[in-house]
Structures are given as structure tokens and as C-alpha cells.
Short mmCIF file of C-alpha atoms in Angstrom, two decimals:
data_model
loop_
_atom_site.label_atom_id
_atom_site.label_comp_id
_atom_site.label_asym_id
_atom_site.label_seq_id
_atom_site.Cartn_x
_atom_site.Cartn_y
_atom_site.Cartn_z
CA UNK A 1 -14.38 32.06 9.34
CA UNK A 2 -12.87 29.01 6.84
CA UNK A 3 -16.73 29.53 5.15
CA UNK A 4 -16.26 33.05 4.28
CA UNK A 5 -12.55 32.66 3.08
CA UNK A 6 -14.43 30.25 0.14
CA UNK A 7 -17.39 32.81 -0.15
CA UNK A 8 -14.28 34.80 -0.36
CA UNK A 9 -12.57 33.33 -3.22
CA UNK A 10 -15.76 32.27 -5.26
CA UNK A 11 -16.60 35.08 -5.62
CA UNK A 12 -12.81 36.95 -7.02
CA UNK A 13 -12.43 33.98 -9.33
CA UNK A 14 -16.52 34.02 -11.34
CA UNK A 15 -19.13 35.47 -12.57
CA UNK A 16 -22.67 35.01 -12.47
CA UNK A 17 -24.14 33.99 -15.35
CA UNK A 18 -26.94 36.10 -18.69
CA UNK A 19 -30.43 35.58 -17.58
CA UNK A 20 -32.08 32.63 -20.55
CA UNK A 21 -33.59 33.66 -22.33
CA UNK A 22 -37.57 33.67 -22.36
CA UNK A 23 -39.61 30.63 -24.51
CA UNK A 24 -39.49 31.25 -28.32
CA UNK A 25 -42.95 33.02 -29.11
CA UNK A 26 -42.25 34.99 -32.23
CA UNK A 27 -41.35 33.56 -35.25
CA UNK A 28 -38.31 34.10 -37.16
CA UNK A 29 -37.23 34.26 -40.70
CA UNK A 30 -32.81 34.08 -41.68
CA UNK A 31 -31.91 34.99 -45.27
CA UNK A 32 -29.59 35.22 -47.14
CA UNK A 33 -27.04 33.04 -44.70
CA UNK A 34 -24.62 30.00 -46.48
CA UNK A 35 -26.24 27.03 -44.36
CA UNK A 36 -23.68 24.16 -43.34
CA UNK A 37 -26.39 21.94 -43.16
CA UNK A 38 -23.94 19.63 -40.06
CA UNK A 39 -24.23 16.57 -42.09
CA UNK A 40 -22.16 17.70 -44.97
CA UNK A 41 -24.50 19.94 -47.08
CA UNK A 42 -24.13 23.10 -47.69
CA UNK A 43 -27.18 26.29 -49.17
CA UNK A 44 -25.49 29.15 -50.44
CA UNK A 45 -28.54 31.62 -50.32
CA UNK A 46 -30.55 29.93 -47.67
CA UNK A 47 -33.81 30.76 -46.04
CA UNK A 48 -34.53 29.66 -42.49
CA UNK A 49 -38.20 29.64 -40.34
CA UNK A 50 -38.48 29.18 -36.95
CA UNK A 51 -41.64 28.46 -35.30
CA UNK A 52 -42.31 27.04 -31.93
CA UNK A 53 -38.51 26.09 -31.34
CA UNK A 54 -38.15 24.55 -34.26
CA UNK A 55 -37.06 24.88 -37.99
CA UNK A 56 -40.44 25.01 -39.73
CA UNK A 57 -37.98 25.65 -42.72
CA UNK A 58 -34.56 25.63 -44.60
CA UNK A 59 -34.47 26.00 -48.26
CA UNK A 60 -32.91 27.37 -50.60
CA UNK A 61 -34.00 31.24 -50.85
CA UNK A 62 -33.48 31.93 -54.28
CA UNK A 63 -36.44 33.55 -56.03
CA UNK A 64 -38.01 32.06 -53.22
CA UNK A 65 -41.21 34.47 -51.30
CA UNK A 66 -42.06 33.20 -47.32
CA UNK A 67 -44.29 33.92 -45.32
CA UNK A 68 -44.61 37.15 -43.33
CA UNK A 69 -42.51 36.54 -40.30
CA UNK A 70 -42.57 38.69 -36.55
CA UNK A 71 -38.91 39.15 -36.74
CA UNK A 72 -36.14 38.87 -40.27
CA UNK A 73 -32.10 38.44 -39.47
CA UNK A 74 -30.87 39.53 -42.89
CA UNK A 75 -27.10 37.04 -42.45
CA UNK A 76 -26.17 38.00 -45.99
CA UNK A 77 -22.38 36.75 -46.56
CA UNK A 78 -22.77 35.25 -42.78
CA UNK A 79 -22.38 31.73 -41.94
CA UNK A 80 -25.00 29.43 -40.56
CA UNK A 81 -24.75 26.14 -37.98
CA UNK A 82 -26.01 23.90 -36.28
CA UNK A 83 -24.88 24.54 -32.27
CA UNK A 84 -21.78 23.00 -32.30
CA UNK A 85 -21.87 19.61 -28.80
CA UNK A 86 -19.08 19.70 -26.26
CA UNK A 87 -18.87 16.38 -25.59
CA UNK A 88 -16.88 14.32 -21.76
CA UNK A 89 -17.54 17.15 -20.76
CA UNK A 90 -16.96 19.22 -17.12
CA UNK A 91 -18.44 22.14 -17.68
CA UNK A 92 -20.20 23.47 -14.59
CA UNK A 93 -18.89 20.76 -12.10
CA UNK A 94 -14.96 22.82 -11.39
CA UNK A 95 -15.06 26.61 -11.29
CA UNK A 96 -11.85 26.71 -9.91
CA UNK A 97 -9.38 24.33 -8.80
CA UNK A 98 -7.79 25.20 -6.51
CA UNK A 99 -10.83 26.35 -4.93
CA UNK A 100 -11.85 22.88 -3.53
CA UNK A 101 -14.53 23.67 -2.44
CA UNK A 102 -16.17 24.71 -6.58
CA UNK A 103 -15.00 21.46 -7.67
CA UNK A 104 -17.82 18.17 -7.42
CA UNK A 105 -16.62 16.50 -11.05
CA UNK A 106 -15.71 13.07 -9.30
CA UNK A 107 -16.84 10.92 -6.43
CA UNK A 108 -14.95 8.66 -3.69
CA UNK A 109 -14.50 5.13 -4.63
CA UNK A 110 -13.80 2.74 -7.34
CA UNK A 111 -17.39 0.85 -8.76
CA UNK A 112 -20.25 4.73 -9.11
CA UNK A 113 -21.80 3.59 -12.67
CA UNK A 114 -25.24 5.30 -9.91
CA UNK A 115 -23.02 8.90 -9.95
CA UNK A 116 -24.51 11.35 -11.47
CA UNK A 117 -22.85 14.38 -12.98
CA UNK A 118 -26.15 16.36 -13.80
CA UNK A 119 -26.80 17.23 -10.29
CA UNK A 120 -23.77 18.89 -9.53
CA UNK A 121 -24.20 21.23 -13.23
CA UNK A 122 -24.26 25.01 -11.53
CA UNK A 123 -25.56 25.90 -14.87
CA UNK A 124 -25.16 29.81 -13.25
CA UNK A 125 -21.06 28.90 -14.15
CA UNK A 126 -19.12 31.64 -16.10
CA UNK A 127 -17.46 28.95 -17.90
CA UNK A 128 -20.58 28.18 -19.66
CA UNK A 129 -21.09 31.26 -20.52
CA UNK A 130 -17.92 31.48 -22.16
CA UNK A 131 -17.97 28.35 -24.65
CA UNK A 132 -20.90 30.39 -26.10
CA UNK A 133 -19.94 33.04 -28.03
CA UNK A 134 -17.81 30.06 -29.91
CA UNK A 135 -21.07 28.59 -31.06
CA UNK A 136 -20.45 25.53 -28.03
CA UNK A 137 -24.55 25.35 -27.34
CA UNK A 138 -24.72 22.08 -26.14
CA UNK A 139 -22.28 19.95 -23.81
CA UNK A 140 -22.54 15.85 -22.53
CA UNK A 141 -22.40 16.61 -18.99
CA UNK A 142 -19.42 13.82 -18.13
CA UNK A 143 -18.35 12.91 -14.71
CA UNK A 144 -14.60 12.10 -13.94
CA UNK A 145 -12.84 9.71 -11.49
CA UNK A 146 -12.32 6.70 -10.22
CA UNK A 147 -12.91 2.90 -12.20
CA UNK A 148 -16.93 3.50 -13.43
CA UNK A 149 -17.23 7.24 -12.65
CA UNK A 150 -20.91 7.76 -12.62
CA UNK A 151 -23.23 8.30 -15.57
CA UNK A 152 -23.63 12.26 -17.70
CA UNK A 153 -26.39 13.43 -19.47
CA UNK A 154 -26.33 16.02 -21.97
CA UNK A 155 -27.39 19.55 -21.57
CA UNK A 156 -28.29 23.01 -23.47
CA UNK A 157 -26.27 25.97 -22.37
CA UNK A 158 -29.11 28.45 -20.84
CA UNK A 159 -30.74 26.78 -18.17
CA UNK A 160 -32.08 28.88 -15.49
CA UNK A 161 -31.09 25.25 -13.31
CA UNK A 162 -29.70 21.43 -14.01
CA UNK A 163 -33.61 20.33 -14.54
CA UNK A 164 -34.18 22.45 -17.60
CA UNK A 165 -30.93 22.58 -18.93
CA UNK A 166 -31.43 18.67 -19.77
CA UNK A 167 -31.63 16.96 -23.45
CA UNK A 168 -30.91 14.03 -22.73
CA UNK A 169 -31.04 12.74 -18.82
CA UNK A 170 -28.43 9.61 -18.13
CA UNK A 171 -27.13 8.66 -22.19
CA UNK A 172 -24.18 6.98 -20.61
CA UNK A 173 -22.18 5.27 -17.91
CA UNK A 174 -18.88 5.41 -17.49
CA UNK A 175 -16.01 3.70 -18.08
CA UNK A 176 -11.77 3.87 -16.93
CA UNK A 177 -10.02 1.36 -18.94
CA UNK A 178 -6.84 0.68 -16.80
CA UNK A 179 -3.46 0.94 -18.30
CA UNK A 180 -0.95 -2.40 -19.61
CA UNK A 181 1.26 0.56 -18.73
CA UNK A 182 2.54 3.12 -16.48
CA UNK A 183 4.59 5.44 -16.44
CA UNK A 184 7.72 7.15 -13.92
CA UNK A 185 8.47 10.46 -13.25
CA UNK A 186 7.03 13.98 -14.49
CA UNK A 187 5.66 16.37 -17.50
CA UNK A 188 9.17 18.23 -16.96
CA UNK A 189 11.44 15.13 -16.19
CA UNK A 190 10.14 12.14 -17.95
CA UNK A 191 11.30 8.41 -16.56
CA UNK A 192 10.42 5.12 -18.03
CA UNK A 193 7.50 2.97 -19.01
CA UNK A 194 6.86 0.25 -16.68
CA UNK A 195 4.44 -3.00 -17.24
CA UNK A 196 1.38 -2.50 -15.41
CA UNK A 197 1.66 -5.61 -12.42
CA UNK A 198 -1.26 -6.31 -11.76
CA UNK A 199 -4.05 -5.20 -15.15
CA UNK A 200 -5.31 -8.37 -15.75
CA UNK A 201 -6.04 -8.68 -11.92
CA UNK A 202 -8.00 -4.35 -12.78
CA UNK A 203 -9.86 -6.13 -15.95
CA UNK A 204 -11.16 -8.83 -13.62
CA UNK A 205 -12.52 -6.46 -11.61
CA UNK A 206 -14.82 -5.06 -14.15
CA UNK A 207 -16.28 -7.89 -15.43
CA UNK A 208 -16.69 -9.53 -11.02
CA UNK A 209 -18.62 -5.76 -10.48
CA UNK A 210 -20.37 -6.06 -14.48
CA UNK A 211 -21.54 -9.79 -13.54
CA UNK A 212 -22.34 -8.88 -10.25
CA UNK A 213 -24.31 -6.61 -11.13
CA UNK A 214 -26.31 -9.08 -14.43
CA UNK A 215 -27.06 -10.85 -11.60
CA UNK A 216 -29.01 -8.85 -9.37
CA UNK A 217 -30.61 -6.95 -12.22
CA UNK A 218 -32.19 -10.93 -13.07
CA UNK A 219 -32.72 -11.29 -9.24
CA UNK A 220 -35.77 -10.58 -7.51
CA UNK A 221 -33.59 -8.43 -4.45
CA UNK A 222 -35.05 -8.06 -1.07
CA UNK A 223 -32.59 -4.72 -0.73
CA UNK A 224 -31.98 -2.67 -2.95
CA UNK A 225 -27.83 -2.12 -5.00
CA UNK A 226 -28.13 1.54 -6.15
CA UNK A 227 -24.71 0.44 -8.13
CA UNK A 228 -26.05 -2.10 -9.47
CA UNK A 229 -29.26 -0.70 -10.80
CA UNK A 230 -28.20 1.87 -11.96
CA UNK A 231 -26.33 -0.66 -14.44
CA UNK A 232 -29.46 -1.41 -16.28
CA UNK A 233 -29.51 0.16 -20.09
CA UNK A 234 -25.67 -1.07 -21.46
CA UNK A 235 -27.11 -5.53 -22.70
CA UNK A 236 -30.49 -3.11 -23.70
CA UNK A 237 -28.54 -0.15 -25.19
CA UNK A 238 -30.44 1.70 -23.63
CA UNK A 239 -27.59 3.29 -21.91
CA UNK A 240 -24.29 4.25 -23.64
CA UNK A 241 -20.62 2.72 -22.07
CA UNK A 242 -18.18 5.23 -22.61
CA UNK A 243 -14.53 3.40 -22.49
CA UNK A 244 -12.68 5.80 -21.53
CA UNK A 245 -9.06 4.47 -23.27
CA UNK A 246 -6.15 5.06 -25.24
CA UNK A 247 -3.67 2.07 -25.83
CA UNK A 248 -3.63 0.23 -29.02
CA UNK A 249 -3.73 -3.66 -26.52
CA UNK A 250 -6.37 -1.48 -23.59
CA UNK A 251 -8.84 -1.00 -27.46
CA UNK A 252 -9.51 -3.91 -28.49
CA UNK A 253 -9.30 -5.70 -24.92
CA UNK A 254 -11.88 -2.67 -24.22
CA UNK A 255 -13.94 -4.38 -27.72
CA UNK A 256 -13.44 -8.29 -26.22
CA UNK A 257 -15.20 -6.84 -22.66
CA UNK A 258 -18.14 -5.40 -25.11
CA UNK A 259 -18.43 -7.95 -27.05
CA UNK A 260 -17.96 -10.93 -23.52
CA UNK A 261 -21.49 -9.16 -22.83
CA UNK A 262 -22.64 -7.99 -24.97
CA UNK A 263 -23.29 -4.17 -24.70
CA UNK A 264 -25.64 -2.89 -27.01
CA UNK A 265 -23.63 0.12 -27.51
CA UNK A 266 -19.74 2.05 -27.19
CA UNK A 267 -17.94 4.45 -27.78
CA UNK A 268 -14.19 4.80 -27.20
CA UNK A 269 -13.46 8.10 -25.56
CA UNK A 270 -9.27 9.08 -26.67
CA UNK A 271 -8.61 6.75 -28.16
CA UNK A 272 -5.50 7.57 -29.62
CA UNK A 273 -3.89 4.28 -30.96
CA UNK A 274 -7.87 3.66 -32.26
CA UNK A 275 -6.08 3.95 -35.79
CA UNK A 276 -3.97 0.80 -35.27
CA UNK A 277 -7.82 -1.50 -34.67
CA UNK A 278 -10.07 0.17 -37.16
CA UNK A 279 -11.46 -2.80 -38.40
CA UNK A 280 -12.15 -3.25 -34.79
CA UNK A 281 -13.87 -1.09 -33.97
CA UNK A 282 -15.84 -0.77 -37.74
CA UNK A 283 -16.77 -4.87 -37.01
CA UNK A 284 -18.18 -3.85 -33.13
CA UNK A 285 -20.15 -0.70 -34.31
CA UNK A 286 -17.64 1.46 -31.70
CA UNK A 287 -17.55 5.06 -32.08
CA UNK A 288 -14.67 7.10 -31.14
CA UNK A 289 -14.73 10.64 -29.75
CA UNK A 290 -11.26 11.38 -30.15
CA UNK A 291 -8.77 12.38 -27.50
CA UNK A 292 -7.72 16.11 -27.86
CA UNK A 293 -6.06 17.98 -31.29
CA UNK A 294 -4.36 20.60 -30.58
CA UNK A 295 -2.03 18.18 -28.28
CA UNK A 296 1.84 16.57 -28.26
CA UNK A 297 2.11 13.05 -29.46
CA UNK A 298 1.79 10.26 -26.22
CA UNK A 299 5.28 8.93 -27.48
CA UNK A 300 8.83 10.91 -27.76
CA UNK A 301 9.77 8.77 -31.25
CA UNK A 302 5.96 9.61 -33.30
CA UNK A 303 4.45 11.48 -35.81
CA UNK A 304 4.71 15.31 -34.07
CA UNK A 305 1.50 16.18 -36.10
CA UNK A 306 -0.48 12.56 -35.89
CA UNK A 307 -3.00 14.51 -33.09
CA UNK A 308 -3.66 16.18 -36.08
CA UNK A 309 -3.82 13.22 -38.57
CA UNK A 310 -5.55 11.29 -35.76
CA UNK A 311 -9.12 12.54 -37.18
CA UNK A 312 -8.17 11.17 -41.12
CA UNK A 313 -7.15 7.54 -40.63
CA UNK A 314 -10.70 7.13 -38.81
CA UNK A 315 -12.83 8.28 -41.02
CA UNK A 316 -11.48 7.21 -43.62
CA UNK A 317 -11.63 3.89 -41.76
CA UNK A 318 -15.50 3.80 -41.90
CA UNK A 319 -15.69 5.02 -38.22
CA UNK A 320 -17.74 7.35 -36.88
CA UNK A 321 -16.07 9.92 -34.77
CA UNK A 322 -16.40 13.48 -32.73
CA UNK A 323 -13.96 14.94 -31.09
CA UNK A 324 -13.97 16.22 -27.25
CA UNK A 325 -11.64 17.81 -24.90
CA UNK A 326 -10.71 16.52 -22.14
CA UNK A 327 -7.85 16.97 -20.00
CA UNK A 328 -6.13 20.18 -18.87
CA UNK A 329 -7.92 23.46 -18.37
CA UNK A 330 -10.27 21.24 -20.43
CA UNK A 331 -13.37 23.55 -18.74
CA UNK A 332 -11.63 27.01 -19.88
CA UNK A 333 -11.20 25.79 -23.85
CA UNK A 334 -14.05 23.59 -24.83
CA UNK A 335 -14.39 27.16 -25.92
CA UNK A 336 -12.03 25.81 -28.62
CA UNK A 337 -13.90 23.03 -30.61
CA UNK A 338 -14.79 24.62 -33.79
CA UNK A 339 -10.79 24.88 -33.67
CA UNK A 340 -10.16 21.38 -33.01
CA UNK A 341 -12.45 21.07 -35.88
CA UNK A 342 -10.07 23.25 -38.54
CA UNK A 343 -6.91 21.47 -37.14
CA UNK A 344 -8.29 18.63 -38.32
CA UNK A 345 -9.92 20.25 -41.65
CA UNK A 346 -6.26 21.33 -42.11
CA UNK A 347 -4.65 18.12 -41.89
CA UNK A 348 -7.04 16.10 -44.73
CA UNK A 349 -10.60 16.33 -43.99
CA UNK A 350 -13.48 17.39 -45.76
CA UNK A 351 -14.58 21.85 -44.50
CA UNK A 352 -18.05 19.95 -43.88
CA UNK A 353 -17.66 16.94 -42.68
CA UNK A 354 -14.67 17.93 -40.08
CA UNK A 355 -18.31 20.31 -39.16
CA UNK A 356 -19.87 16.96 -38.27
CA UNK A 357 -17.37 16.04 -35.61
CA UNK A 358 -18.79 18.67 -33.36
CA UNK A 359 -21.39 18.26 -34.56
CA UNK A 360 -23.88 15.86 -36.02
CA UNK A 361 -21.65 13.25 -35.12
CA UNK A 362 -21.29 14.24 -31.69
CA UNK A 363 -25.18 14.18 -31.65
CA UNK A 364 -25.57 10.72 -33.27
CA UNK A 365 -23.62 8.98 -30.35
CA UNK A 366 -24.98 11.00 -27.87
CA UNK A 367 -28.05 9.42 -29.15
CA UNK A 368 -30.01 13.01 -29.63
CA UNK A 369 -29.43 13.15 -33.64
CA UNK A 370 -33.62 12.99 -33.56
CA UNK A 371 -33.27 16.23 -32.61
CA UNK A 372 -29.78 18.02 -32.82
CA UNK A 373 -26.77 18.10 -35.05
CA UNK A 374 -28.49 19.28 -38.33
CA UNK A 375 -29.72 21.57 -39.64
CA UNK A 376 -34.23 19.83 -40.97
CA UNK A 377 -37.21 20.41 -41.17
CA UNK A 378 -38.82 19.63 -37.03
CA UNK A 379 -35.48 19.67 -35.77
CA UNK A 380 -34.52 21.87 -32.74
CA UNK A 381 -33.49 25.38 -34.09
CA UNK A 382 -30.35 25.64 -31.87
CA UNK A 383 -28.55 27.22 -33.97
CA UNK A 384 -25.67 30.09 -34.71
CA UNK A 385 -24.54 33.43 -36.99
CA UNK A 386 -21.31 34.13 -37.98
CA UNK A 387 -19.43 36.29 -40.39
CA UNK A 388 -16.27 34.15 -40.61
CA UNK A 389 -15.98 31.12 -41.26
CA UNK A 390 -16.44 29.40 -38.22
CA UNK A 391 -13.80 26.86 -37.70
CA UNK A 392 -11.05 29.06 -38.38
CA UNK A 393 -11.13 31.25 -35.09
CA UNK A 394 -9.81 34.37 -36.98
CA UNK A 395 -12.65 34.97 -38.80
CA UNK A 396 -15.35 33.28 -35.75
CA UNK A 397 -17.72 35.64 -34.56
CA UNK A 398 -21.19 34.94 -33.96
CA UNK A 399 -23.79 37.80 -34.04
CA UNK A 400 -26.67 35.21 -33.41
CA UNK A 401 -27.73 32.57 -30.96
CA UNK A 402 -30.73 30.79 -30.95
CA UNK A 403 -31.20 27.25 -28.67
CA UNK A 404 -34.19 26.01 -29.39
CA UNK A 405 -35.61 29.09 -31.59
CA UNK A 406 -34.84 31.33 -27.69
CA UNK A 407 -32.04 34.10 -28.94
CA UNK A 408 -29.08 33.34 -26.11
CA UNK A 409 -27.26 36.37 -24.19
CA UNK A 410 -23.19 36.24 -25.90
CA UNK A 411 -23.18 38.58 -23.43
CA UNK A 412 -19.11 36.97 -21.59
CA UNK A 413 -17.24 38.78 -18.99
CA UNK A 414 -14.56 38.17 -21.37
CA UNK A 415 -16.32 40.42 -23.30
CA UNK A 416 -17.37 42.82 -20.24
CA UNK A 417 -13.71 43.35 -20.18
CA UNK A 418 -13.16 42.90 -24.57
CA UNK A 419 -15.33 46.42 -24.24
CA UNK A 420 -14.15 48.08 -21.61
CA UNK A 421 -10.71 48.52 -21.81
CA UNK A 422 -11.13 49.17 -25.90
CA UNK A 423 -13.02 52.09 -25.13
CA UNK A 424 -10.54 53.20 -22.88
CA UNK A 425 -7.33 53.22 -25.20
CA UNK A 426 -10.02 54.86 -28.31
CA UNK A 427 -10.12 57.87 -25.40
CA UNK A 428 -6.62 57.48 -25.71
CA UNK A 429 -5.54 57.48 -28.48
CA UNK A 430 -8.18 61.12 -29.61
CA UNK A 431 -6.35 62.62 -27.07
#
């Protein structure tokens, strides 16, 4: 009986995704649009040729006559962008928070670097579909929970299954760094802040696990240890270590952990107080996937606008930064990713540099910048056309989106409801 109740609940809250687009077989020419390349450059009157899933040509279209194409798209008075990238996302891992059977974002235990989130990724999730109409076309699917949460992978958001979706498999391991303090109370009645007496012990446990994994990988074991095997690649740079941490002291300790263990590539995820450690971050080539921009300060006596200013502080300091959306209702809110970048622009970052926070910068951090993140000849034709500024919620209206040259559907449960009730009220207005 319980089985049927769960199925019934899921059917009430989920919505089947549109059929994935077929492989591109016809050449496409996009003309007249203002192309925001994602690397800080803009072509006012662009011409873009798309063939076999790649950008075959992109340049100024003034007085230029291209060769014949199969499909022509007039983007005059519109804007063209590379597909936005949602880093540190749990899209496709949870459908309904209140339905445990649809929640697969974390595993039991503390040391789980071997847990591969991609295996649980559900391409049929209605929340995946809801992100695309705002230009979010790629995402890093990351695990949650424990100390070592597991291994993330990068996907494109129009696929039949996770194997089809993968852009980069097993890109990095996620580590939740302990906090040096704890809070009492709850959000409605916050209490005081107390030191975490087990902080040093918890760091020692992380170091011991890393030491054991390294010893295992340097030996010829007779019995396999899968969690230890998953740690392979952190020292060589084949995998990136994503350390989820916000505090100033904790960020320093995390960087010292990187130095001590010769970890090649490391990114701070969250990094609320990273601006206080800019020289150390820069010296150790540590990038930051910044905490959600639309949020409140962590402490009541801080500048209420600090979350908005954080990106500029780090950008001015020469730190490679991207944006991410972890937090309450994160899967539903990932569609707001472009507007986080817009907020960063409103608080001091140049508009084209703000765009890089969810395109080129994020692609570099995730290790997919050879094919994604910018509009350049030879790269994947993963892009979209908007009637207005895509970083402004008042004007962003995506009309065409391509993933690897495939023209994808922009329909979702929300758009169907919009069309349904629009028709209803228009009919009533005529009565």
C-alpha cells in the first residue's frame, strides 16, 4: 500500500520532461544579434554559423555574405549568450523535498568520496526543464551530506539518460569543511555563537583519511578499498577538490590543507568571507564558487549588502570566481542564476564580467572551458537567444536555445500553465 501512496504523490508533483532534441543534421545561421561572447567581448551585429553541433564561425556580420545554410534565424534586436552553467547543483537528485523516495542527494556515513552523484541524476526531472527557459543549459551535479560528500559530474540539460547527459564525468570531490563555531537556537529565534570544541579533531580526521588514501594508492593492496580509490587524481589535477567553507579561519585552514597535501586544483564553495583572504587565495591559485548572492548576511552586525558586494571584492582582487545556488529551495531557484549575476553587476562589476561568473569563469573552474562557456569558433554550439538582457528578470525572454547545436524545447509545466490561464482570462475579457 505504501508503494502506491508514494507513486501517487510523485505523480501529483512531477512533470515529464519534453522529448530531447535529435542530433543536429542541418546547418544553422544566426544573424543580426548582439552576441555576448562570455569572455568580456561583444559583437553588436553578429553572424554565427552552427554545423554538426559546433560553432563553425562567429564574427561581425556587417557587409558579410555567408555561404548558404539550411536554417536561418533572425536575431535582430535580440541578444545571444553562451549557455549558463549552474555549478554545485542538485538538479535531478531531488524532486519533492517532502517525499523521501524522490530524494537522492546524500548517502549515510561521513567519508564517501566514491559516491558518484551522476548515477542518481534524473534527466526526467521537471526542475531540470524549468531551468532552461532562463538560459541555464549546463549544470554540475554535486552530492550533499557527510564530510566527504562524493564526486560530482557536469551535464547538459537535455538528454534521455545520465549517460547521454554527461559533459565531464567525475570532475571533482566535495569536502564539507568543519566550522570552528556553532550556533544555538533556530532561524526564528537565533541563539548565541559557541566555539566548536571538536574542530581540531575533525580536521585531524580529514587529514588521517587523506593520509590513509594516499598510502593505499601508493601500495599494492590485496583487497580493494573503493573510497580510497576515489581519491585518486587529487594530487595530479585529474580531479578538483571542492571544499565547502565560509568562515575566514576555516578558509585559511582549508588552503593550508591544500598546501600540505600538494593538492593540484582546489575551489572554495561558498566562500562568504573569502574576501578577507584574497592574497592567500591568489598565492595558492584557489578559485571560489561564491555563496548565493540573494541572501542575508551571516552576522547581524554586518553590512546588509555584503552578499551583493562579495563578487566585486573578489573580482577586484584577481580571484577566479563563479556563482552557485546552494541553499533553501536550491533546485527550484537555479533558474534565478542569471539574475544573481545581474545583481553583481548592479553592485559594481562590469556587466560583461558579471556574465563571466556564470559562463566562462565557471567553465574554467569545472574544467569544461575547452568546449563550453564562451561563443567561439570550434566550441560547442550551446547558446540561447533572448529578446532582452538575460541578466535582467524584467527583459530576459529566451526564444531559442541550442545544446550542442540541437534546438531544444523551452516548454515546461510553468509555461503550459501560463498559456492555459492566459487563454482563459483573454476569453473572459472579451465577454
